[in-house]
XYZ file of C-alpha atoms in Angstrom:
126
model
C 0.000 0.000 0.000
C 2.784 2.409 0.926
C 6.276 2.536 -0.526
C 9.034 4.691 0.927
C 11.892 5.934 -1.235
C 14.913 7.509 0.422
C 17.613 9.788 -0.891
C 20.350 12.073 0.367
C 22.920 9.764 1.909
C 26.584 10.073 1.150
C 30.134 10.457 2.358
C 30.962 13.597 4.320
C 33.507 14.834 6.801
C 32.947 15.480 10.473
C 31.152 18.756 11.011
C 29.376 18.654 7.669
C 25.640 18.455 7.058
C 23.326 16.213 5.098
C 19.612 16.209 4.515
C 17.901 12.887 4.041
C 14.571 12.731 2.267
C 11.952 10.024 2.226
C 9.033 10.244 -0.154
C 5.990 8.048 0.351
C 3.434 6.827 -2.098
C -0.173 6.489 -1.071
C -2.998 8.782 -0.159
C -2.797 8.547 3.622
C 0.707 9.829 4.236
C -0.462 12.840 6.190
C -2.009 10.631 8.859
C 1.120 8.548 9.441
C 3.668 8.937 12.169
C 7.057 9.017 10.473
C 10.370 7.994 11.928
C 14.048 7.714 11.141
C 16.191 4.824 12.329
C 19.802 3.875 11.861
C 21.820 0.707 12.072
C 25.585 0.416 12.136
C 27.392 -2.835 11.325
C 27.192 -5.273 14.196
C 24.686 -3.165 16.113
C 20.941 -3.279 16.490
C 18.737 -0.757 14.788
C 18.010 2.296 16.900
C 15.447 5.040 16.753
C 16.807 8.440 15.744
C 13.764 10.682 15.434
C 10.011 10.630 14.954
C 7.300 13.117 14.068
C 3.532 13.084 14.404
C 1.172 13.524 11.480
C 0.679 17.199 12.252
C 4.329 17.885 12.935
C 3.323 19.175 16.336
C 5.323 16.668 18.321
C 8.793 15.303 17.708
C 11.148 12.858 19.328
C 14.936 12.701 19.172
C 17.419 10.258 20.524
C 19.721 11.846 23.052
C 22.732 11.245 20.832
C 21.345 13.454 18.046
C 19.244 15.992 19.914
C 20.294 19.503 19.015
C 22.033 18.365 15.832
C 19.307 16.594 13.844
C 15.896 17.945 12.883
C 12.994 15.912 11.581
C 10.309 17.617 9.535
C 7.618 16.727 7.053
C 5.856 18.257 4.104
C 2.589 16.435 3.755
C 1.767 18.165 0.483
C 4.872 16.513 -0.956
C 4.435 13.224 0.920
C 7.960 13.689 2.197
C 9.733 13.495 5.526
C 13.185 14.958 6.046
C 16.053 14.466 8.425
C 18.372 17.442 8.527
C 21.665 16.308 10.023
C 24.094 18.983 11.146
C 27.436 18.795 12.915
C 27.858 15.206 11.836
C 30.186 12.987 13.809
C 31.933 9.751 12.853
C 29.684 7.897 15.273
C 26.710 8.928 13.119
C 27.953 6.580 10.412
C 25.138 4.127 9.749
C 22.566 2.986 7.290
C 19.586 5.266 7.819
C 16.029 4.069 7.316
C 12.762 5.933 7.212
C 9.624 4.256 8.456
C 5.903 4.924 8.599
C 3.443 3.968 11.301
C -0.320 4.092 10.900
C -0.498 5.307 14.471
C -3.561 3.317 15.378
C -2.404 2.820 18.962
C -1.820 6.495 19.491
C 1.546 5.934 21.160
C 4.298 8.430 20.496
C 7.002 7.775 19.746
C 5.933 4.370 18.499
C 8.127 1.404 19.386
C 10.082 0.039 16.459
C 7.890 -3.020 16.059
C 4.813 -0.893 15.453
C 6.096 0.673 12.249
C 4.283 -0.707 9.232
C 6.450 0.367 6.303
C 10.182 0.778 5.819
C 12.422 2.377 3.258
C 15.351 0.641 1.634
C 17.977 2.411 3.699
C 20.631 4.901 2.667
C 24.265 4.910 3.727
C 25.665 7.849 5.655
C 29.404 7.790 6.235
C 31.146 10.470 8.273
C 34.921 10.559 8.192
C 37.083 12.190 10.832
């Protein structure tokens, strides 16, 4: 029903910025909670950020708070992750995800997300 297509990953140096984009197909995007996750080799996937359908509430992991900003443009069916002041420890595959939000829990636990993007590599060199 919903497909998520990511873009914006790449290789940057510490201190640089990247903006990841995730565009969703489907007519109900505006009602979905959207999230960003990341997974480094040998580590479990972790939540990075999430945003409610209205954009009125956001969540950030402590490791990225103050550096990353999640936003959405429902007219474009797109969610963004602006990543500033990147650090080598931010190196990961980044995934966007969509949750129907039926349970009304925010941020949703990882297992509640219904759709996932393909992942995009972000590499930060020192």
